[in-house]
Coordinates of C-alpha atoms and ligand atoms in Angstrom, one line a residue:
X268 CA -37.7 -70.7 -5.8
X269 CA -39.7 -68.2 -8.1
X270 CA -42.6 -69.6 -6.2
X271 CA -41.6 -69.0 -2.8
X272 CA -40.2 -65.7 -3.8
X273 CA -44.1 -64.9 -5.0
X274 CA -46.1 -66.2 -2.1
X275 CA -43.3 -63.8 0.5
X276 CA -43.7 -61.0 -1.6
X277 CA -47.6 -61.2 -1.6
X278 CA -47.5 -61.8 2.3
X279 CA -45.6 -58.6 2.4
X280 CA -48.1 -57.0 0.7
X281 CA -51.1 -58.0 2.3
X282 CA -49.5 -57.2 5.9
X283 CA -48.4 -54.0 4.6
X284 CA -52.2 -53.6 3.3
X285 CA -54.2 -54.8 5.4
X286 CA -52.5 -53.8 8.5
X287 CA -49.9 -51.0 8.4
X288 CA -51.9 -48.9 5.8
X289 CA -54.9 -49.7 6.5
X290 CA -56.1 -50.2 3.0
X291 CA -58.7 -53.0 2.7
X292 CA -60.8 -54.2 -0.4
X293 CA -64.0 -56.2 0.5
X294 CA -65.1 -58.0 -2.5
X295 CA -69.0 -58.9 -2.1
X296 CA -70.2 -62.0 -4.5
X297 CA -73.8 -61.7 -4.8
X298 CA -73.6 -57.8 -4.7
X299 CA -76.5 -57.2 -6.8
X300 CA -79.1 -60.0 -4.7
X301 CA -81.3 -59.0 -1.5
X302 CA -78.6 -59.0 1.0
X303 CA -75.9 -58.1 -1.3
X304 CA -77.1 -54.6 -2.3
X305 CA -77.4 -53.2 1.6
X306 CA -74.6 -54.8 2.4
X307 CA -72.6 -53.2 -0.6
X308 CA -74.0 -49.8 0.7
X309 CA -73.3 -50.3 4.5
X310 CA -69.5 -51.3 3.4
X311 CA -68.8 -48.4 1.4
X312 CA -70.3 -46.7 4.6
X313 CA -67.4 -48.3 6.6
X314 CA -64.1 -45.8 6.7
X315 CA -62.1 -49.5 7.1
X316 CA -63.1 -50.4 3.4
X317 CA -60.9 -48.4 1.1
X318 CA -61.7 -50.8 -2.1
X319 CA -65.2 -52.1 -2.9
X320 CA -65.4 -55.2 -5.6
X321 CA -68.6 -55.6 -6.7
X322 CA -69.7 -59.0 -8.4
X323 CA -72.6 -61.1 -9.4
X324 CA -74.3 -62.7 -12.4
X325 CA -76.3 -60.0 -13.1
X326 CA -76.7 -56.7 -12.3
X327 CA -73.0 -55.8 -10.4
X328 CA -72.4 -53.0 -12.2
X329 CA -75.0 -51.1 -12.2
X330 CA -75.0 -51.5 -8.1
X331 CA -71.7 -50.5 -8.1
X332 CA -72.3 -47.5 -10.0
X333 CA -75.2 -46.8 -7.6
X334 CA -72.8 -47.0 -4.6
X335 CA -69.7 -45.1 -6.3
X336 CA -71.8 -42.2 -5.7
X337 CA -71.8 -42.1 -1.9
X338 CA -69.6 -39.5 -0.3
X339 CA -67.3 -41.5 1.1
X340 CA -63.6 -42.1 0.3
X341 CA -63.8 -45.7 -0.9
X342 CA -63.4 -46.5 -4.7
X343 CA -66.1 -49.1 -5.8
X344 CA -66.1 -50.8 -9.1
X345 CA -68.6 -53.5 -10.6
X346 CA -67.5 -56.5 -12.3
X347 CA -68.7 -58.1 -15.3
X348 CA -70.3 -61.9 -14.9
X349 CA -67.0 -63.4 -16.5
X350 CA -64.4 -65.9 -15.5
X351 CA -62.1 -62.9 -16.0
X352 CA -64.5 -60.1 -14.0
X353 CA -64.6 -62.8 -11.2
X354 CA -60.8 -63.2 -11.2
X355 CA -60.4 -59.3 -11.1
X356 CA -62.4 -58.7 -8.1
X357 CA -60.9 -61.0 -6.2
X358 CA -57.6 -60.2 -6.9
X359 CA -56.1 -58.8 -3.5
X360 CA -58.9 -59.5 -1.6
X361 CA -59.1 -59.4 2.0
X362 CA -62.2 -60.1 2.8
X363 CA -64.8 -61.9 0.5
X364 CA -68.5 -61.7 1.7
X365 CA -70.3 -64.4 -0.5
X366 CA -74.4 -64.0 -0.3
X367 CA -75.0 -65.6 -3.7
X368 CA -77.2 -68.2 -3.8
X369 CA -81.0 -68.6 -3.5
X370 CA -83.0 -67.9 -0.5
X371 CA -86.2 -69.6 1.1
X372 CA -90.0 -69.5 0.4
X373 CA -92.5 -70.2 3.0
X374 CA -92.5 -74.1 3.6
X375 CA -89.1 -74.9 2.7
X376 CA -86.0 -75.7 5.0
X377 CA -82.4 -74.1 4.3
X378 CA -81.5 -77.8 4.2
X379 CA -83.5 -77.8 0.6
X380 CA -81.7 -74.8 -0.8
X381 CA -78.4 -77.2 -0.6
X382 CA -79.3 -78.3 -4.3
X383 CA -79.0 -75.0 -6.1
X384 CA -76.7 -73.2 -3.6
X385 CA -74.0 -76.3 -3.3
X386 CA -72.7 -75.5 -7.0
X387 CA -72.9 -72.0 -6.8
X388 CA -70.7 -71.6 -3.6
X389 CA -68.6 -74.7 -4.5
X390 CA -67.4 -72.5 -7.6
X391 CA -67.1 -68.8 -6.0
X392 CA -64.9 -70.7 -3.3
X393 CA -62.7 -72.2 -6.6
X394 CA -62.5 -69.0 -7.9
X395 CA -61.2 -67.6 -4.3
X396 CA -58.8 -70.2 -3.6
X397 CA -56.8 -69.3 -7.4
X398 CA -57.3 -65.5 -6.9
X399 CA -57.2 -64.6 -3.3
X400 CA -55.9 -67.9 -1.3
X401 CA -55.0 -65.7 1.7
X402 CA -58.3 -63.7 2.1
X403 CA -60.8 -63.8 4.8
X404 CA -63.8 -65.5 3.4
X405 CA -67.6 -64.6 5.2
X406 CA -70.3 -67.6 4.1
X407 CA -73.7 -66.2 4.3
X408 CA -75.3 -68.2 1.6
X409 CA -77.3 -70.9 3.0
X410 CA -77.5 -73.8 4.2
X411 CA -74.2 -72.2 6.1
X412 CA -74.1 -75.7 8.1
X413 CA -72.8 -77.1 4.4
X414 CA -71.6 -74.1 2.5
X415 CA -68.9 -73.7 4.8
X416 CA -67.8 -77.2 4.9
X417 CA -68.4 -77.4 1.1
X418 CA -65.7 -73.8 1.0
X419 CA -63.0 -75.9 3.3
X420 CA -63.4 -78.8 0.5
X421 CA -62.8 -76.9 -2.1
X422 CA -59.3 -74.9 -0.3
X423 CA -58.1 -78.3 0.5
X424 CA -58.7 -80.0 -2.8
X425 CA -56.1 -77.0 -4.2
X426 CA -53.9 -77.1 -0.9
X427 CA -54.2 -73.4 -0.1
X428 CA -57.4 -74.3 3.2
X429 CA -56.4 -72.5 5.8
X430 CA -59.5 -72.7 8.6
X431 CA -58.2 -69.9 9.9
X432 CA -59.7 -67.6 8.1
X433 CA -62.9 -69.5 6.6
X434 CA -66.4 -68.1 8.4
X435 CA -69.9 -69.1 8.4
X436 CA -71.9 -65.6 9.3
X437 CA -73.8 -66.5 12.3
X438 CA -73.7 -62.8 13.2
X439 CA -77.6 -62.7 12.5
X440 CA -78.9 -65.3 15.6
X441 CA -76.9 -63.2 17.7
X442 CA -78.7 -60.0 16.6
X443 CA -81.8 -61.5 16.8
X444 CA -81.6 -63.4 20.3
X445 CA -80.2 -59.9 21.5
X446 CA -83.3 -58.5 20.5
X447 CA -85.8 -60.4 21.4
X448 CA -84.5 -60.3 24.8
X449 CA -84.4 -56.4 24.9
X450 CA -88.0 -56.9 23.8
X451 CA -89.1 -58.9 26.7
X452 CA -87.1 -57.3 29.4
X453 CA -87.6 -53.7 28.5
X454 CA -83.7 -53.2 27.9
X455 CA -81.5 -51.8 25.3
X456 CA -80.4 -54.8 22.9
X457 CA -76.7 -53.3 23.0
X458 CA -76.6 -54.4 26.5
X459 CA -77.6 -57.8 25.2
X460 CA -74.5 -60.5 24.8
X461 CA -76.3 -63.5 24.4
X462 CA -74.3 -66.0 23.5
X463 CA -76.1 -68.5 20.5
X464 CA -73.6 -71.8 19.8
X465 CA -74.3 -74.8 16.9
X466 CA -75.3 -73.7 13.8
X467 CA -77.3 -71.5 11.4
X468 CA -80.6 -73.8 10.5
X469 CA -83.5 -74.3 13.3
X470 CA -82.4 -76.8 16.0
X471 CA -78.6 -76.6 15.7
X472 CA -78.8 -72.9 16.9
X473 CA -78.6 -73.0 20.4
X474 CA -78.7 -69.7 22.6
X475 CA -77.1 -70.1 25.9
X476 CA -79.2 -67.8 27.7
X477 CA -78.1 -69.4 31.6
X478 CA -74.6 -67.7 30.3
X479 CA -76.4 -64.1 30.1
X480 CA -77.7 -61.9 32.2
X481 CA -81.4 -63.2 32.4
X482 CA -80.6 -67.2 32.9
X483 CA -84.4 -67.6 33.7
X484 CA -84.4 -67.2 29.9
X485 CA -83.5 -70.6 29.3
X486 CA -86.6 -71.8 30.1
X487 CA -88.5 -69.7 28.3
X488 CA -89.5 -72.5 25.8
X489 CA -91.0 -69.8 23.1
X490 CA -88.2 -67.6 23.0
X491 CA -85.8 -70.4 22.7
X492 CA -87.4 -71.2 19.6
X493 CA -88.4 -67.7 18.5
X494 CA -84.6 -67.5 18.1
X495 CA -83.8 -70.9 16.5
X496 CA -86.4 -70.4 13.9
X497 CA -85.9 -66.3 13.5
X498 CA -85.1 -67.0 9.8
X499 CA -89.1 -68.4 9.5
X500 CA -90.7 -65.7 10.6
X501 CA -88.9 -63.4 8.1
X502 CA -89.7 -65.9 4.9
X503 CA -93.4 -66.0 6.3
X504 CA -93.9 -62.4 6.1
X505 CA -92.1 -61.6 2.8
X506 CA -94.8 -64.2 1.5
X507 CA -92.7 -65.7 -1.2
X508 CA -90.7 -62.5 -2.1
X509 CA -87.3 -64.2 -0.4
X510 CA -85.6 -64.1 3.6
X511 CA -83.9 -61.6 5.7
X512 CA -81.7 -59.1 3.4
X513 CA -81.7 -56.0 5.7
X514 CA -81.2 -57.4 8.8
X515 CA -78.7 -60.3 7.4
X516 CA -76.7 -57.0 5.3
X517 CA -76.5 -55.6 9.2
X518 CA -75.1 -58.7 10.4
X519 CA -72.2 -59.1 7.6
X520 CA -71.5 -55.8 7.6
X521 CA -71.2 -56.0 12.0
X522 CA -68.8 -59.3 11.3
X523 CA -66.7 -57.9 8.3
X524 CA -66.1 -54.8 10.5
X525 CA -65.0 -57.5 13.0
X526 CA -62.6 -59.0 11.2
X527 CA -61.5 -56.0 9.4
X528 CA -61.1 -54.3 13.0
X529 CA -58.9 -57.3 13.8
X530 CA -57.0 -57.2 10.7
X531 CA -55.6 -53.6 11.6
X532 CA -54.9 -54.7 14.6
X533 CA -57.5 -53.8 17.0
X534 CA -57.6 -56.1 20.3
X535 CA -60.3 -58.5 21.7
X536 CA -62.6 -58.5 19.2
X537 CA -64.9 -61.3 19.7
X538 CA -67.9 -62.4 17.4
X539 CA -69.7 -65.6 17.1
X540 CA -68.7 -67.6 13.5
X541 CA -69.3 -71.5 12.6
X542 CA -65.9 -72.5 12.0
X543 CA -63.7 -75.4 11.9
X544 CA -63.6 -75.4 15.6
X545 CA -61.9 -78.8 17.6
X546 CA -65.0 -78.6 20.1
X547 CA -66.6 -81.3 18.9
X548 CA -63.9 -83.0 16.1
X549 CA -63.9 -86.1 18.7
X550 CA -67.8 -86.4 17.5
X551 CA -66.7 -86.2 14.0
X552 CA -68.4 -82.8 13.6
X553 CA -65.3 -80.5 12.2
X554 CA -67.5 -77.1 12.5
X555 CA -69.1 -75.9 15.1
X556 CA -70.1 -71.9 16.4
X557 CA -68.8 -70.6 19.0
X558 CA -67.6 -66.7 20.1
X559 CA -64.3 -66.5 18.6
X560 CA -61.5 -63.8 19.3
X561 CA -60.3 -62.6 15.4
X562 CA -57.1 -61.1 15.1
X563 CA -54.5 -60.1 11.9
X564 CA -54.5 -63.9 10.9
X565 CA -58.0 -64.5 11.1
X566 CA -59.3 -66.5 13.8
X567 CA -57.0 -66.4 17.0
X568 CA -58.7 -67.6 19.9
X569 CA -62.0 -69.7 20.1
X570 CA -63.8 -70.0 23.4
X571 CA -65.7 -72.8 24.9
X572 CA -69.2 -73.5 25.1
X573 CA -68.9 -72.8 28.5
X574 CA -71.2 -74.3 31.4
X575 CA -75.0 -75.1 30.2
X576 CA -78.4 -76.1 32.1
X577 CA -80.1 -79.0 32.0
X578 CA -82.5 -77.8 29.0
X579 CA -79.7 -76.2 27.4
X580 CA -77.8 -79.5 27.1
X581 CA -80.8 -81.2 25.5
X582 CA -80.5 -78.3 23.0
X583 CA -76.9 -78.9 22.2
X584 CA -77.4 -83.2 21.7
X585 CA -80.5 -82.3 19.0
X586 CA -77.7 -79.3 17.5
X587 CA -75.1 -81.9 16.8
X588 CA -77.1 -84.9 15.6
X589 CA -78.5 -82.3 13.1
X590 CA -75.2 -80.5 12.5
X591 CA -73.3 -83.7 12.2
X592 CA -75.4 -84.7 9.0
X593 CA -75.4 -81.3 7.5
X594 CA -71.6 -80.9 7.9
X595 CA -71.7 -84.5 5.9
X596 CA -73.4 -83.8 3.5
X597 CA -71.1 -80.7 2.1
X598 CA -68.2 -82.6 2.3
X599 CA -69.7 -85.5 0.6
X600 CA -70.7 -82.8 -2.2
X601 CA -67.8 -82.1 -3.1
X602 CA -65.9 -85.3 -3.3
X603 CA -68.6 -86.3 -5.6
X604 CA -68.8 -83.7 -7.4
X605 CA -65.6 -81.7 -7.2
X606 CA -64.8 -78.2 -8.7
X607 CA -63.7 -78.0 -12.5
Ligands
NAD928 P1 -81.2 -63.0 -3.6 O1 -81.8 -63.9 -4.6 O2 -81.9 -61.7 -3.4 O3 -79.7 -62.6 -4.1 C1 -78.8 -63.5 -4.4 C2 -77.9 -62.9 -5.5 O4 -76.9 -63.9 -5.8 C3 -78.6 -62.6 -6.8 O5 -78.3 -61.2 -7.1 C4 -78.0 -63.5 -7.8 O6 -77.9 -63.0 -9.1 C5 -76.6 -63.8 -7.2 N1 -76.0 -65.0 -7.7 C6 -76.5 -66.2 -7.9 N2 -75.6 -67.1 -8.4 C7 -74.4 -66.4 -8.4 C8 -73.1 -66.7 -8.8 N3 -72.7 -67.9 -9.2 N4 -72.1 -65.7 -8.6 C9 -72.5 -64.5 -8.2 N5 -73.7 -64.1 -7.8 C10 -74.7 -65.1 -7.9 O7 -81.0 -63.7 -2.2 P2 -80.7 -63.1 -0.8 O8 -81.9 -62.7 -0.1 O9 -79.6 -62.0 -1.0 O10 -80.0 -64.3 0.0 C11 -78.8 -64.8 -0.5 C12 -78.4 -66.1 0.4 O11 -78.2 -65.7 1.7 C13 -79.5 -67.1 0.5 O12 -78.9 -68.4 0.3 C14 -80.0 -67.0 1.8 O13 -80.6 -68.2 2.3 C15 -78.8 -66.6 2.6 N6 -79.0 -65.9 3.9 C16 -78.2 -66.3 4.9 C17 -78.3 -65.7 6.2 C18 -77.4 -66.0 7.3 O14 -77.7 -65.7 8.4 N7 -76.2 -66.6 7.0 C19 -79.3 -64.7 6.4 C20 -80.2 -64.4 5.3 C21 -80.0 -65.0 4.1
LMR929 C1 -82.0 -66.2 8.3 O1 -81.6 -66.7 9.4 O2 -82.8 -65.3 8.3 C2 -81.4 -66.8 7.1 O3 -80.7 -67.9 7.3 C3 -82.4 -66.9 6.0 C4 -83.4 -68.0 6.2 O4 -83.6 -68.8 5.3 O5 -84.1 -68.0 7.2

């Protein structure tokens, strides 16, 4: 009774919060990493944040400081690297951006970051599901194609998973593909909507450029892969020094606007998010990207691949033999190893 009496009262709230009011805290694990710093900035930036939680294993605090001092009306506050500072920034969360984790050197897949970044995310997503069981959560940390299944593990394990409102952020192939059209056809890449379906890791991100405006794009064999393998070009040219951080921080920040926009009620609002998705559940693959309509309860409507070419089908079998595996092998993570 006391129970129920809890979980209404807290739904109250967080309508009350999130939509009526307009009040919003973004909590950001992995604030003080490459990503996490811009990111932090380019929130506190956004008038639709109105509480900032700042967290990671080193250095939160002193970011938050840093961005506390930016004109805007948001408050911002830094957590210590404690069970307890963890708990506090969660606590009436919204959204929760997680970029902690390690990123790629030059040679390595995202698939071989799953060793070090399993754990990490596996525990953040325990920490979410006792402090803020309702919020949004945004998986950035790679390899997304596991993380996320490894976050929908961990919810279920303590009976709180709703896939509603658990995203991979695949906001970044979508920048990119939008891009590196513009750059070929002389346009502006806000007039870009390409639409990129799959995954985040090399073959199971598929841009559906017959869907677009320029559908002689599809063959286009090196732009095809210029977007699948985006990431690489990145890692190549920081040499060793880590992947994408400033365009990636412009990409969660686009998709936590998204869902914030969504949250307070705004209409239509459609972004691309691996999610569990029932597109392909009859090939045993639970998650899948797709554009997806967001709206105050997360994710409301999620839209078809759509009609593909010839070339783009053979594009989407390698995504899902690929994807399938990767999906696999978070879920198997966490059954073996399970959160303490
Ligand atoms: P980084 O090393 O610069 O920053 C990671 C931060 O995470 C560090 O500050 C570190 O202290 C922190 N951290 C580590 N373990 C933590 C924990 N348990 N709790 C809280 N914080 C913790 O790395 P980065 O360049 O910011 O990249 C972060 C992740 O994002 C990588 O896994 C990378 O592959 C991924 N990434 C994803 C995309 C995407 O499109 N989804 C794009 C770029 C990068
Ligand atoms: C990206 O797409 O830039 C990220 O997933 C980072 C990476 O490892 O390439």
């Amino acid at each position: 009774m006391f129970a129920a009496r809890a979980v209404f009262a807290a739904g109250q709230r967080r309508a009350f919060s999130a939509s009526a009011r307009n009040l919003s805290k973004v909590t950001v694990l992995g604030a003080a990493g490459g990503i996490g710093q811009p990111l932090s900035l380019l929130l506190k930036m956004n008038p639709r944040v109105t509480e900032l939680a700042l967290y990671d294993i080193r250095g939160g605090p002193g970011v938050a400081a840093d961005v506390s001092h930016v004109n805007t009306k948001s408050t911002v506050t830094g957590y210590e690297p404690t069970p307890e500072g963890l708990a506090s920034a969660l606590k009436g969360s919204d959204v929760v951006v997680i970029p902690a984790g390690v990123p790629r050197k030059p040679g390595m897949t995202r698939d071989d970051l799953f060793n070090t970044n399993a754990s990490i995310v596996r525990d953040l997503a325990k920490a979410a599901a006792e402090s803020c069981p309702e919020a949004n959560l945004l998986i950035i940390a790679n390899p997304v194609n596991s993380t996320v299944p490894i976050c929908a593990e961990v919810f279920k394990a303590r009976g709180v998973y709703n896939p509603k409102r658990l995203f991979g952020v695949t906001t970044l192939d979508v920048v990119r593909a939008s891009r590196f059209v513009s750059e070929i056809k002389g346009t502006d890449p806000k007039d870009e909507n390409i639409t990129v379906v799959g995954g985040h890791s090399g073959v199971t991100i598929v841009p559906l450029f017959s869907q677009s405006k320029h559908p002689d794009l599809s063959s286009n064999d090196k732009l095809v892969n210029r977007v699948q393998f985006g990431g690489d070009e990145v890692v190549k040219a920081k040499d060793g020094a880590g992947s994408a951080t400033l365009s990636m921080a412009m990409a969660g920040a686009r998709m936590t606007d998204a869902v914030l926009r969504a949250a307070q009620g705004e209409k239509g609002v459609v972004e691309p998010s691996f999610i569990d998705s029932p597109l392909y559940k009859d090939q045993g693959i639970d998650f899948f990207a797709s554009k997806v309509e967001l709206g105050p309860n997360g994710v409301e409507k999620i839209f078809p691949v759509g009609d593909v070419d010839a070339a783009e089908e053979k594009l989407l079998e390698a995504c899902l033999v690929d994807l399938k595996k990767n999906i696999a092998k978070g879920v198997s993570f966490v059954a073996a190893n399970p959160a303490k």
